[in-house]
Amino acid sequence: MVLLVRALVTQARHRVRDGACGVAPMGEESMTKNEAKKEIATLRESIDHHNYRYYVLDSPEISDAEYDRLLRRLSELEHEYPGLVTPDSPTQRVGATPLAAFREVKHSSPMLSLSNAFDEDEIREFDARVRKLVGEARSFRYVAEPKLDGLAVEIVYEKGILSVGSTRGDGVTGEDVTQNLKTIRSVPLRLRPGKLGAVPSLLEVRGEVIMRLAAFRKLNEEREESGEPPFANPRNAAAGSLRQLDSSVTASRPLEVFFYGIGRAEGARFASQLEVLTSLPTMGLRVDPNFGLCDSLDEALEYYRRMEAKRDKLSYEIDGVVLKVDDFGLQEELGTISRSPRWALAAKFAARQETTKVLDIVVQVGRTGALTPVAVMEPVSIGGVTVSRATLHNQDEVDRKDVRVGDTVVVQRAGDVIPEVVSVVTSKRTGKERKFVMPDRCPVCGAKAVRLEGEAVSRCTGMACPAKLTEAVFHFASRRAMDIDGLGGKIIAKLIEAGMVKSVADLYALDKQDLLKLERMGEKLAENILASIDRSRKTTLSRFVYALGIRHVGDHLSRVLAAHFGTLEKLVAAGRDELEAVPEVGPQVAQSIASFFAEKQNVRVLEKLFANGVRVSGERRAGGRAAGKLAGRSFVFTGTLEGHTRKEASSLVEALGARTSSQVSSNTDYVVAGKDPGSKLEKAKSLGVKILTEKEFDRLVG
Ligand code: IVH
C-alpha cells in the first residue's frame, strides 16, 4: 500500500498544485476559515490515526482509496487556506526545495556502535564477561532484537513534533536529513501521547532506515531499465536514497523505518529496553515486533538460532541479532568502552557467500529489451539454497569486477534477492579464462543491440523482438499511441501466445475468425476490437512515431519530431546530425532514433504496416513548426471562459493541430473548465482526464 498511497498522494498534490481540479470544497457553498480549521484538525487526526493503524499496528481500518480521499481533502483545504498549513501536517512530507549540501548535526549523546560476535562461542564469551561484571549472584535478562541491515538515524521530537532528523555519521556528528526523513511514511511527523499519557517535551529516538527486499528488487529493475547503475544491496539502496539533496527523490524511494532505542528524553522516564520497545509503538514509533526476552545465555543462543532460521522468511534484511542487557540501571553500571557499550552485542549471522566457478556468461533480454549478462556457475549451496546463476548487471559491472568465463568467484545471496557475483578469486586464475564482450546483436531476435551514449545498458532495437513484443504491442495500442480501444494486455498476450501476432503489423491482418479462436472471445468483442483496429489505421504522424516505442521518444517528443519533419519519410531519412539539430533532441535521443530506423527488422515492420493499410498523415502546417504544437490532441470545453468565446478557443486549438469535441471520453486529452462547469467536469475527473483552468489553457496555447 505504501507505494500506491504515495503515488496517489503525490498525484493528488500535483493536481492541487496545478490548480487543475480547483479547490472548491466537495459540494459545499463555501466555508468559513473557522470551519476549515476544524475540518483540517479532524482530517489530520484521522490521517494520523490511520497511519498508526497501518504502520505500527499493521492493521488498517480503511482502504487505500479512502485514505487517499482524506489526504486529498486535506490538501485541498490547505491549498485554499495556506495560513493553516503546519509543519506536522501529513501533507508536508514532500515539497522542500533541494539543498546545496547537508547541514551537520551534533548528536546530543553519541550514537554508539556495537561490538561483534561471529559465532556462538563469541556470544558465550560476551555473556561470561557481562556476568562477571554484574556479579554472579545477580540475575538479569537480555532483550534480543533483529539487527536490521540499513542506515542508523536519530530523530528529535520537540513537544511531540518532529524537529530534526540526522544520520549516525561518525557517531558524534551526522548529516541533517530532516526533510528526507519526513518523506518516509512510517516516520510520524508528530507523536501520540501513548501509554505514557502525555507526549514527552523532548524525545530523541534512534532507529534504522531500511528498504524491503521486494521494493529493492523493483527499484533496481527500474534503474537497470533506465540505464542507471543498480544498488548492490538493500542497505546501499536505503543509504543512497536517504542521502539525497533533493527530498523528492527520497520521497519516490520505498523507505521504511524501525525504531530500536532512545537518546535523550525529557518528560518521560524509561527503566529498561523492554519499556522502550513497548512504549515507542504507543507513541506511533514502530519497532520490529520480532524482539524477544532472554533470561539466560541458552535462551539468547536459542533466539540467535531462531532468527537465523527465520532470516530468509523476513521481507527485509537482517545480518544478525543484537543482545542488550535489559535494565538501564545495569547498562549504566556496565558502561562503555571505546565507543561500544559493554552491555550490548551484535551477534552476526554467518556470511552467505561461497566460491564457485563461472562456466559461462550468457545474455538475457528483458521485456523492454535490456541485455543483461548472467553468470552461469557450477551449482553451489549458499545458506541452504542452490545457486547456479548470478546477475552481472551490465558490461561496466563485468569490467569493474573483471569477471571472466572460467574464473573462480565469490557469490553472495542476500535474502531472496537475485544472487550476485561479489568478486573474482584472481589467485585461482590459470590464464585460460575468457573475457566477456557484450554482443552487438540481440541474442533473441538478431536485431542490432545498441548502448546509447551515457547509458550502462545495451538494448535490442528490434521492434518485433519476441522478448519485448508484449510490451511493444501494448504500447502501440495504448491511448496516446494508436489508440486501439479494447485491445488490452490479456488479449495481446493471447494473440502473441497463439502466434497470431509476431509484430504490431500483424494486428492489421487479423480477422474475426482469428479472434474467435481465442479463449473467452465473443462475437461482439471481436467485432469491437476489429473496428478499433480498423479505426486506428488512419493516424497522425505524432501518434505513429510515439507508437513505435523508440527509446526516449515519448509523447511530447513525438509531437516535436512530427512537427519538425512533417512526414515519416523525412524522419526516417534523417541522420544523427539532422536529428540533433531539432530543438529538444540531444545526442542520446538522436542516436536512439537513428539506430531504430537503421534496423532492418523495423523497416520490414513499417513496410508491413503500410501494406496492411496503415496510413499516416503528415503534420506540417503552412505556419511552420509551432503550428503542430497540439497536433493529435483532443479538447473539450465546459463552463464559461472569461477571455474567449467557446468558438475562439476552439479555433485556437484547432489552429495548433488539435481536435475539439463536445463529449468527454477516454480519448479526450484535455477538458478546459471555465466558470460554472457542467457534468463534463465530473466525467473528466472520473476518467482521469487532464483538466485545465482558463489560465492554464492560455499558457498551453501560448
Ligand atoms: S542498538 C549502543 N539495535 O547496528 C546501541 N542497533 O553497530 C547501538 N542496528 O549503527 C545501536 N539493528 O545501525 C541497535 N536493533 C538494533 C539494531 C542496531 C541494527 C545497527 C545500527 C548501528 C549498528 C551498531
XYZ file of C-alpha atoms and ligand atoms in Angstrom:
726
model
C 0.000 0.000 0.000
C 2.842 2.352 0.840
C 3.861 2.891 -2.727
C 0.375 3.096 -4.034
C -0.661 5.629 -1.447
C 2.470 7.636 -2.006
C 1.814 7.728 -5.712
C -1.749 8.802 -5.087
C -0.756 11.462 -2.631
C 1.834 12.819 -4.993
C -0.707 12.784 -7.779
C -3.274 14.461 -5.610
C -0.776 17.053 -4.561
C 0.313 17.780 -8.091
C -3.245 18.065 -9.185
C -3.948 20.565 -6.459
C -0.782 22.489 -7.103
C -1.530 22.637 -10.787
C -4.842 24.089 -9.776
C -6.272 21.585 -12.213
C -9.046 20.244 -10.064
C -9.613 23.519 -8.284
C -10.134 23.885 -4.599
C -13.867 24.138 -4.479
C -14.898 22.263 -1.350
C -16.732 19.000 -2.050
C -20.193 20.179 -2.863
C -20.345 22.902 -0.200
C -21.162 26.511 -0.995
C -18.157 27.981 0.783
C -16.837 27.590 4.270
C -15.551 29.989 6.850
C -11.941 29.873 7.932
C -13.052 28.545 11.289
C -14.941 25.704 9.723
C -11.933 24.915 7.567
C -9.723 24.929 10.649
C -11.986 22.442 12.369
C -12.187 20.154 9.392
C -8.423 20.322 8.892
C -7.880 19.311 12.524
C -10.307 16.393 12.188
C -8.715 15.256 8.950
C -5.196 15.366 10.371
C -6.261 13.408 13.412
C -7.948 10.852 11.259
C -4.962 10.514 8.910
C -2.574 10.165 11.860
C -4.833 7.514 13.306
C -4.894 5.540 10.064
C -1.122 5.855 9.688
C -0.785 4.405 13.165
C -3.175 1.552 12.328
C -1.277 0.798 9.144
C 2.363 1.262 10.078
C 2.505 0.456 13.758
C -0.363 -1.942 14.375
C -0.192 -3.427 10.897
C -3.971 -3.490 10.909
C -5.510 -0.884 8.610
C -9.150 0.052 9.021
C -9.730 1.779 5.698
C -8.892 1.155 2.064
C -6.098 2.930 0.210
C -8.709 4.861 -1.741
C -10.417 6.117 1.387
C -7.087 7.101 2.895
C -6.240 8.944 -0.265
C -9.547 10.781 -0.188
C -8.786 12.071 3.308
C -5.366 13.263 2.216
C -6.709 14.876 -0.902
C -9.378 16.691 1.018
C -6.778 17.957 3.473
C -4.580 19.108 0.590
C -7.487 20.968 -0.951
C -8.332 22.766 2.264
C -4.725 23.659 2.966
C -4.388 24.924 -0.562
C -7.349 27.177 -0.001
C -6.150 28.282 3.436
C -2.339 28.274 3.219
C -2.173 30.005 6.603
C -3.474 26.824 8.218
C -0.623 24.632 6.974
C 1.620 23.411 9.796
C 4.939 21.546 9.507
C 3.472 18.425 11.117
C 0.580 18.223 8.657
C 0.517 14.904 6.777
C 0.656 16.913 3.550
C 4.099 18.250 4.449
C 6.030 15.097 3.678
C 7.355 16.363 0.359
C 7.884 19.706 -1.200
C 11.064 21.181 0.242
C 13.488 22.845 -2.141
C 16.617 20.819 -2.893
C 19.627 21.536 -0.684
C 23.121 22.501 -1.811
C 24.671 20.425 0.976
C 23.622 18.735 4.205
C 23.986 20.677 7.412
C 25.931 18.950 10.187
C 24.099 17.810 13.291
C 25.887 17.037 16.522
C 24.187 14.222 18.415
C 23.478 15.257 21.992
C 24.751 11.892 23.167
C 26.986 9.805 20.896
C 25.380 7.151 18.734
C 27.469 4.195 19.793
C 28.464 1.203 17.731
C 28.261 -2.420 18.774
C 30.969 -4.969 19.364
C 30.522 -8.024 17.215
C 30.339 -11.765 17.739
C 30.636 -14.041 14.730
C 29.683 -17.384 16.231
C 28.073 -18.954 19.269
C 31.353 -19.202 21.166
C 31.791 -15.464 20.920
C 28.253 -14.961 22.221
C 29.151 -17.179 25.188
C 32.282 -15.098 25.808
C 30.221 -11.899 25.811
C 27.740 -13.377 28.267
C 30.554 -14.531 30.544
C 32.082 -11.025 30.505
C 28.779 -9.408 31.390
C 28.011 -11.932 34.163
C 31.417 -11.353 35.702
C 30.936 -7.589 35.740
C 27.374 -7.749 37.021
C 28.313 -10.264 39.695
C 27.400 -13.923 39.509
C 24.832 -13.588 42.261
C 22.698 -11.008 40.458
C 20.307 -12.164 37.825
C 19.484 -10.099 34.747
C 17.957 -10.600 31.368
C 18.616 -9.623 27.783
C 16.341 -8.076 25.239
C 17.201 -9.648 21.894
C 16.370 -7.849 18.636
C 16.973 -8.397 14.947
C 19.988 -6.476 13.713
C 18.452 -4.536 10.881
C 20.676 -4.040 7.871
C 20.031 -0.438 6.934
C 21.142 3.003 7.954
C 21.039 4.321 11.531
C 19.241 7.602 12.130
C 18.230 9.789 15.019
C 15.036 11.807 15.112
C 14.311 14.525 17.634
C 10.723 15.254 18.660
C 10.186 18.517 20.496
C 6.844 18.688 22.266
C 5.849 15.744 20.127
C 6.623 17.419 16.797
C 9.410 16.110 14.568
C 12.102 18.792 14.614
C 15.410 17.349 13.373
C 16.433 14.059 11.838
C 20.007 13.046 11.187
C 22.172 10.173 10.059
C 24.535 8.479 12.505
C 27.612 9.802 10.696
C 30.688 9.103 12.787
C 28.519 8.658 15.864
C 29.232 12.162 17.154
C 28.188 14.257 14.171
C 25.756 13.260 11.445
C 24.032 14.892 8.498
C 20.765 16.763 8.738
C 18.329 14.698 6.667
C 15.175 16.041 8.312
C 13.338 16.772 5.096
C 14.183 13.345 3.693
C 13.104 11.508 6.818
C 9.809 13.364 6.719
C 9.037 11.762 3.374
C 9.099 8.291 4.976
C 5.560 7.476 5.897
C 6.403 5.221 8.826
C 8.173 8.203 10.433
C 5.452 10.044 12.355
C 5.515 13.814 12.000
C 4.046 14.131 15.463
C 3.879 11.740 18.378
C 0.815 10.286 20.046
C 0.564 10.598 23.846
C 0.881 6.813 24.005
C 0.930 4.783 27.159
C 2.899 7.455 28.987
C -0.275 9.504 28.880
C 1.445 12.628 27.550
C 3.881 13.472 24.824
C 7.414 13.950 26.248
C 8.702 17.506 25.968
C 11.799 16.114 24.266
C 12.452 12.708 22.822
C 15.381 11.581 20.705
C 14.637 8.262 19.077
C 17.049 6.086 17.173
C 16.323 3.527 14.558
C 17.189 2.028 11.235
C 16.009 3.157 7.808
C 15.562 0.127 5.589
C 14.274 -0.895 2.194
C 12.321 -4.129 1.908
C 13.701 -6.734 -0.459
C 10.774 -6.653 -2.887
C 10.952 -2.871 -3.124
C 14.718 -3.049 -3.554
C 14.406 -5.518 -6.403
C 11.795 -3.401 -8.135
C 13.866 -0.241 -7.741
C 16.928 -1.968 -9.200
C 14.919 -3.307 -12.126
C 13.737 0.209 -12.869
C 17.258 1.558 -12.566
C 18.664 -1.064 -14.877
C 15.903 -0.395 -17.376
C 16.689 3.297 -17.345
C 20.425 2.728 -17.593
C 21.269 3.769 -14.030
C 23.665 1.591 -12.026
C 21.832 -0.785 -9.700
C 22.355 -0.671 -5.934
C 24.486 -3.527 -4.621
C 22.147 -4.377 -1.744
C 19.132 -3.011 0.159
C 21.379 -1.257 2.672
C 23.143 0.730 -0.040
C 19.798 1.467 -1.638
C 18.432 2.782 1.672
C 21.526 4.861 2.356
C 21.703 6.212 -1.190
C 18.030 7.093 -1.105
C 18.133 8.851 2.227
C 21.229 10.869 1.442
C 19.662 12.805 -1.414
C 19.879 16.570 -1.522
C 16.540 16.651 -3.296
C 13.979 15.209 -0.906
C 11.563 14.498 -3.748
C 13.983 11.756 -4.858
C 13.847 10.261 -1.367
C 10.064 10.532 -1.464
C 9.989 8.394 -4.578
C 12.006 5.626 -2.890
C 10.227 2.976 -0.813
C 11.970 3.549 2.508
C 10.749 2.471 5.909
C 11.920 2.824 9.467
C 12.061 0.679 12.597
C 12.998 2.316 15.877
C 15.093 0.480 18.470
C 16.302 2.937 21.049
C 16.304 6.384 22.566
C 18.839 9.096 23.182
C 17.846 11.978 25.424
C 14.339 12.066 26.854
C 12.704 14.843 28.872
C 9.283 14.459 30.388
C 9.466 10.675 30.123
C 11.416 8.044 32.001
C 12.276 4.608 30.731
C 13.664 1.981 33.069
C 14.539 -0.695 30.557
C 14.932 -1.574 26.905
C 11.723 -3.586 27.140
C 9.905 -0.494 28.311
C 11.314 1.443 25.348
C 10.256 -1.224 22.874
C 6.749 -1.401 24.299
C 6.298 2.377 24.755
C 7.559 3.596 21.375
C 4.795 1.920 19.339
C 2.113 3.502 21.511
C 3.577 6.876 20.531
C 3.397 5.930 16.864
C 7.056 4.901 16.594
C 7.207 1.484 15.006
C 9.576 -1.166 16.357
C 10.455 -4.512 14.814
C 7.994 -6.880 16.519
C 10.463 -9.786 16.361
C 12.216 -8.883 19.606
C 12.411 -11.352 22.486
C 13.298 -11.573 26.165
C 16.051 -13.949 27.199
C 16.522 -14.918 30.823
C 19.675 -16.913 30.227
C 22.540 -17.430 27.828
C 20.767 -20.518 26.476
C 17.682 -18.503 25.658
C 19.838 -15.893 23.939
C 21.514 -18.604 21.838
C 18.127 -20.066 21.010
C 16.898 -16.659 19.865
C 20.014 -16.258 17.712
C 19.395 -19.661 16.045
C 15.687 -18.993 15.626
C 16.277 -15.654 13.928
C 18.958 -17.108 11.659
C 16.447 -19.744 10.550
C 13.810 -17.060 10.088
C 16.128 -14.736 8.216
C 15.067 -15.868 4.750
C 11.405 -15.560 5.569
C 11.634 -11.902 6.527
C 10.778 -9.315 3.912
C 13.798 -7.206 4.868
C 17.434 -7.951 5.517
C 18.887 -8.606 8.927
C 22.527 -9.511 9.373
C 22.418 -10.754 12.937
C 20.765 -10.158 16.261
C 21.503 -7.563 18.921
C 21.600 -8.608 22.565
C 21.068 -5.805 25.063
C 21.089 -6.028 28.839
C 17.516 -5.004 29.545
C 17.838 -2.952 32.722
C 19.011 0.643 32.165
C 20.500 0.819 35.662
C 22.667 -2.159 34.870
C 23.544 -0.722 31.476
C 24.867 2.347 33.188
C 26.890 0.298 35.626
C 28.420 -1.672 32.790
C 29.303 1.458 30.851
C 31.019 1.919 27.532
C 34.424 1.038 26.216
C 35.897 2.600 23.075
C 32.559 3.708 21.629
C 30.813 0.354 22.190
C 28.666 -0.363 25.213
C 29.700 -3.311 27.354
C 26.020 -4.184 27.784
C 25.249 -4.908 24.128
C 26.455 -7.233 21.416
C 25.827 -7.626 17.695
C 25.780 -11.381 17.083
C 26.291 -11.630 13.329
C 25.000 -14.460 11.173
C 27.363 -16.490 9.031
C 28.026 -14.673 5.758
C 26.045 -16.027 2.857
C 28.895 -16.171 0.434
C 30.505 -19.136 -1.295
C 33.037 -19.618 -4.033
C 32.248 -21.387 -7.281
C 33.304 -21.462 -10.911
C 31.873 -19.433 -13.784
C 31.026 -21.904 -16.579
C 29.646 -19.359 -18.997
C 28.370 -15.809 -19.287
C 25.079 -15.686 -21.175
C 22.929 -12.720 -22.138
C 19.285 -12.381 -21.117
C 16.925 -9.965 -22.819
C 14.350 -8.250 -20.595
C 10.863 -7.178 -21.549
C 11.995 -3.718 -22.532
C 14.935 -5.047 -24.497
C 17.710 -4.605 -21.923
C 20.547 -7.081 -22.418
C 21.781 -8.424 -19.080
C 24.883 -10.605 -18.731
C 24.274 -13.536 -16.402
C 26.978 -15.801 -14.976
C 26.168 -19.498 -15.266
C 28.046 -21.232 -12.480
C 28.783 -24.626 -11.042
C 25.847 -25.102 -8.645
C 26.762 -24.216 -5.079
C 24.725 -24.275 -1.887
C 24.652 -20.928 -0.094
C 22.823 -20.959 3.226
C 20.737 -23.959 2.124
C 19.786 -22.640 -1.320
C 21.394 -23.938 -4.500
C 22.666 -21.150 -6.690
C 23.743 -21.620 -10.301
C 23.109 -18.237 -11.915
C 24.012 -14.736 -10.841
C 23.338 -11.406 -12.493
C 26.292 -9.366 -13.661
C 24.040 -6.378 -14.438
C 25.825 -4.868 -17.448
C 29.136 -4.635 -19.290
C 30.508 -1.972 -16.940
C 29.865 -4.205 -13.951
C 31.540 -7.162 -15.673
C 34.535 -4.950 -16.423
C 34.638 -3.435 -12.959
C 34.700 -6.857 -11.310
C 36.694 -8.291 -14.220
C 34.661 -11.499 -14.229
C 35.746 -13.954 -16.929
C 34.414 -17.311 -18.062
C 36.397 -19.944 -16.153
C 37.012 -17.692 -13.137
C 36.519 -18.789 -9.566
C 34.253 -16.215 -7.981
C 32.737 -15.283 -4.640
C 28.955 -15.383 -4.897
C 26.611 -13.791 -2.427
C 22.968 -14.346 -1.706
C 21.055 -11.643 0.107
C 17.566 -12.626 1.225
C 15.580 -13.580 -1.833
C 17.462 -11.092 -3.972
C 18.981 -12.485 -7.183
C 22.430 -13.876 -6.330
C 25.363 -11.684 -7.207
C 28.997 -12.176 -8.074
C 30.910 -10.193 -5.452
C 34.480 -10.640 -6.624
C 36.922 -12.818 -8.517
C 39.464 -15.020 -6.761
C 42.275 -13.933 -9.055
C 44.792 -16.238 -7.372
C 42.919 -19.165 -8.940
C 43.380 -17.895 -12.496
C 45.080 -20.264 -14.914
C 45.339 -17.911 -17.872
C 42.697 -19.817 -19.808
C 39.851 -17.588 -18.687
C 37.827 -15.859 -21.378
C 36.750 -12.200 -21.236
C 33.118 -11.338 -21.847
C 32.128 -8.902 -24.537
C 28.543 -7.791 -24.864
C 27.224 -8.957 -28.250
C 26.250 -6.212 -30.680
C 23.208 -8.207 -31.773
C 20.236 -9.264 -29.680
C 20.595 -12.976 -28.851
C 16.829 -13.408 -29.131
C 15.955 -11.739 -32.436
C 19.259 -10.834 -34.053
C 18.491 -7.114 -34.289
C 21.242 -4.634 -33.545
C 21.801 -4.066 -29.833
C 22.754 -0.505 -29.018
C 24.205 1.085 -25.951
C 23.153 4.709 -26.032
C 25.580 7.428 -25.064
C 25.573 7.928 -21.316
C 23.783 4.649 -20.557
C 25.153 1.500 -18.976
C 22.751 -0.924 -20.604
C 22.728 -2.290 -24.155
C 19.307 -2.733 -25.642
C 17.787 -4.607 -28.518
C 16.451 -2.145 -31.113
C 14.173 -4.653 -32.860
C 10.513 -3.720 -32.535
C 9.419 -7.297 -33.253
C 11.836 -8.942 -30.807
C 9.910 -11.757 -29.067
C 11.444 -10.763 -25.707
C 9.729 -7.402 -25.755
C 6.827 -7.987 -28.084
C 4.111 -7.953 -25.417
C 5.253 -4.578 -24.114
C 5.711 -3.246 -27.628
C 2.196 -4.211 -28.764
C 0.680 -2.919 -25.542
C 2.399 0.416 -26.025
C 1.492 0.531 -29.719
C -2.206 0.058 -28.937
C -2.279 2.492 -26.000
C -4.428 5.598 -25.908
C -1.810 8.179 -26.780
C -0.334 5.917 -29.450
C -2.607 4.152 -31.974
C -5.499 4.222 -29.518
C -6.873 0.756 -30.226
C -9.736 0.596 -27.793
C -10.454 -2.821 -26.284
C -7.076 -4.332 -27.103
C -5.922 -4.899 -23.535
C -2.929 -6.691 -22.076
C -4.657 -10.053 -21.717
C -5.842 -10.206 -25.315
C -2.451 -9.062 -26.553
C -0.756 -11.815 -24.547
C -3.153 -14.403 -26.003
C -2.631 -13.168 -29.565
C 1.119 -13.432 -29.143
C 0.937 -16.796 -27.449
C -1.240 -18.150 -30.260
C 1.383 -16.975 -32.750
C -1.110 -14.664 -34.494
C 0.861 -11.526 -33.736
C 4.599 -11.561 -34.349
C 4.868 -7.819 -34.769
C 2.492 -4.864 -34.441
C 1.874 -5.062 -38.182
C 0.075 -8.390 -37.742
C -2.677 -6.631 -35.807
C -3.896 -5.211 -39.112
C -4.124 -8.642 -40.715
C -6.347 -10.145 -38.010
C -9.847 -11.204 -38.938
C -12.851 -12.279 -36.923
C -12.073 -15.975 -37.279
C -8.647 -15.419 -35.756
C -10.016 -13.538 -32.781
C -12.765 -16.070 -32.151
C -10.130 -18.747 -31.702
C -9.027 -17.003 -28.510
C -10.352 -18.179 -25.201
C -13.285 -16.118 -23.847
C -13.688 -14.125 -27.057
C -17.273 -13.427 -28.075
C -18.585 -12.215 -31.430
C -19.377 -8.741 -30.148
C -15.998 -8.209 -28.512
C -14.215 -9.489 -31.614
C -16.191 -7.079 -33.780
C -15.450 -4.178 -31.470
C -11.737 -4.913 -31.416
C -11.598 -5.228 -35.179
C -13.488 -1.960 -35.546
C -10.999 -0.253 -33.205
C -8.065 -1.687 -35.105
C -9.611 -0.500 -38.324
C -10.235 2.987 -36.940
C -6.605 3.233 -35.887
C -5.423 2.606 -39.454
C -5.676 6.305 -40.185
C -3.497 8.154 -37.760
C -1.313 11.199 -37.312
C 2.445 11.219 -37.637
C 2.985 12.135 -33.987
C 0.841 9.267 -32.720
C 2.524 6.863 -35.103
C 6.042 7.896 -34.109
C 5.105 7.585 -30.453
C 3.549 4.170 -31.093
C 6.795 2.779 -32.484
C 8.214 2.738 -28.951
C 11.587 4.236 -29.843
C 13.606 4.594 -26.671
C 13.413 8.115 -25.186
C 10.825 9.195 -27.755
C 7.800 9.881 -25.611
C 4.528 11.547 -26.315
C 5.899 15.086 -26.296
C 8.999 14.413 -28.359
C 6.924 12.565 -30.955
C 4.948 15.716 -31.498
C 8.104 17.780 -31.715
C 9.517 15.385 -34.322
C 6.277 15.209 -36.276
C 6.010 18.978 -36.383
C 9.624 19.328 -37.433
C 9.848 16.685 -40.121
C 6.259 16.734 -41.342
C 6.443 13.297 -42.945
C 7.616 9.883 -41.824
C 9.882 9.593 -44.857
C 11.818 12.684 -43.793
C 12.131 11.476 -40.235
C 13.310 8.011 -41.335
C 15.852 9.543 -43.684
C 17.262 11.976 -41.119
C 20.784 11.243 -39.945
C 22.048 11.801 -36.417
C 23.250 15.316 -37.181
C 19.972 16.335 -38.687
C 18.116 14.878 -35.730
C 20.348 16.657 -33.279
C 19.515 19.943 -34.965
C 15.908 19.562 -33.788
C 15.266 21.572 -30.633
C 14.897 19.245 -27.612
C 16.718 16.381 -29.353
C 20.084 15.623 -27.755
C 22.810 13.223 -28.924
C 21.356 10.290 -26.998
C 17.876 10.679 -28.485
C 19.303 11.246 -31.954
C 21.316 8.048 -31.632
C 18.239 6.191 -30.430
C 16.077 7.351 -33.346
C 18.738 6.803 -35.966
C 19.534 3.291 -34.771
C 15.848 2.424 -34.653
C 15.283 3.281 -38.305
C 18.606 1.735 -39.326
C 17.431 -1.669 -38.076
C 16.196 -3.790 -40.978
C 13.695 -5.636 -38.803
C 11.969 -2.341 -38.048
C 11.917 -1.245 -41.663
C 10.217 -4.557 -42.519
C 7.597 -3.988 -39.808
C 6.949 -0.475 -41.121
C 6.548 -1.783 -44.659
C 4.160 -4.436 -43.452
C 2.150 -1.862 -41.505
C 1.667 0.166 -44.671
C 0.967 -2.942 -46.721
C -1.749 -3.764 -44.186
C -3.405 -0.416 -44.740
C -1.988 1.896 -42.069
C -1.965 5.493 -43.291
C -0.044 8.251 -41.546
C -0.990 11.836 -42.227
C 1.702 14.498 -42.188
C 1.517 17.308 -39.688
C 3.458 20.264 -41.003
C 1.312 23.262 -41.475
C 1.934 26.330 -43.514
C 2.548 28.348 -40.356
C 5.735 26.431 -39.631
C 6.879 24.307 -36.780
C 4.806 25.736 -33.942
C 1.659 25.001 -35.911
C 1.764 21.369 -34.816
C 2.177 22.088 -31.129
C -1.075 20.392 -30.149
C -1.243 18.014 -33.076
C -3.329 14.942 -32.389
C -4.716 16.305 -29.101
C -8.379 16.398 -28.316
C -10.057 19.163 -26.306
C -13.462 19.554 -24.663
C -14.633 22.910 -23.250
C -17.055 23.251 -20.377
C -18.348 26.272 -18.465
C -17.917 29.900 -19.434
C -14.475 31.179 -20.341
C -13.719 34.767 -19.423
C -11.169 35.713 -22.037
C -12.531 33.862 -25.096
C -15.754 32.743 -26.619
C -16.068 28.981 -26.974
C -15.654 29.380 -30.710
C -12.465 31.391 -30.395
C -10.959 28.897 -28.011
C -11.853 26.039 -30.356
C -10.307 27.777 -33.360
C -7.211 28.470 -31.328
C -6.525 24.839 -30.529
C -7.552 23.678 -33.979
C -5.039 26.059 -35.479
C -2.432 24.287 -33.398
C -3.426 20.920 -34.768
C -5.832 19.734 -32.060
C -9.394 18.447 -32.429
C -12.351 19.638 -30.367
C -15.315 17.628 -29.257
C -18.464 18.248 -27.250
C -18.265 14.941 -25.376
C -15.719 13.826 -22.803
C -14.431 10.317 -23.399
C -11.333 8.317 -22.628
C -9.932 9.738 -25.862
C -10.118 13.288 -24.580
C -6.728 14.774 -23.726
C -7.842 17.998 -22.044
C -11.015 19.387 -20.560
C -10.889 23.167 -20.218
C -13.108 24.180 -17.320
C -14.453 27.722 -17.214
C -16.943 29.223 -14.758
C -19.867 27.006 -13.699
C -18.697 23.874 -15.434
C -21.275 21.193 -16.050
C -21.277 17.449 -15.739
C -18.412 17.200 -18.228
C -16.041 18.215 -15.485
C -17.224 15.355 -13.276
C -16.902 12.942 -16.152
C -13.382 14.175 -16.870
C -12.462 13.670 -13.217
C -13.840 10.173 -13.185
C -11.920 9.286 -16.346
C -8.735 10.870 -15.064
C -8.611 13.307 -18.000
C -6.341 16.323 -17.519
C -8.397 19.354 -16.506
C -7.180 22.862 -17.292
C -8.257 26.145 -15.789
C -8.580 29.012 -18.237
C -5.228 30.379 -17.098
C -3.536 27.065 -17.711
C -5.207 26.825 -21.075
C -3.880 30.251 -22.034
C -0.430 29.185 -21.002
C -0.672 25.992 -23.024
C -1.728 27.670 -26.233
C 0.793 30.403 -25.641
S 21.390 -0.512 19.083
C 24.541 1.024 21.611
N 19.728 -2.090 17.870
O 23.845 -1.564 14.291
C 23.446 0.547 20.764
N 21.488 -1.149 16.615
O 26.829 -1.312 15.196
C 23.565 0.986 19.406
N 21.481 -1.763 14.258
O 24.630 1.755 13.782
C 22.618 0.524 18.449
N 19.693 -3.024 14.324
O 22.606 0.913 12.616
C 20.812 -1.326 17.742
N 18.169 -3.493 16.904
C 19.227 -2.723 16.785
C 19.909 -2.565 15.569
C 21.036 -1.765 15.532
C 20.640 -2.531 13.560
C 22.673 -1.095 13.712
C 22.693 0.377 13.907
C 24.004 0.729 14.464
C 24.788 -0.527 14.317
C 25.660 -0.681 15.522
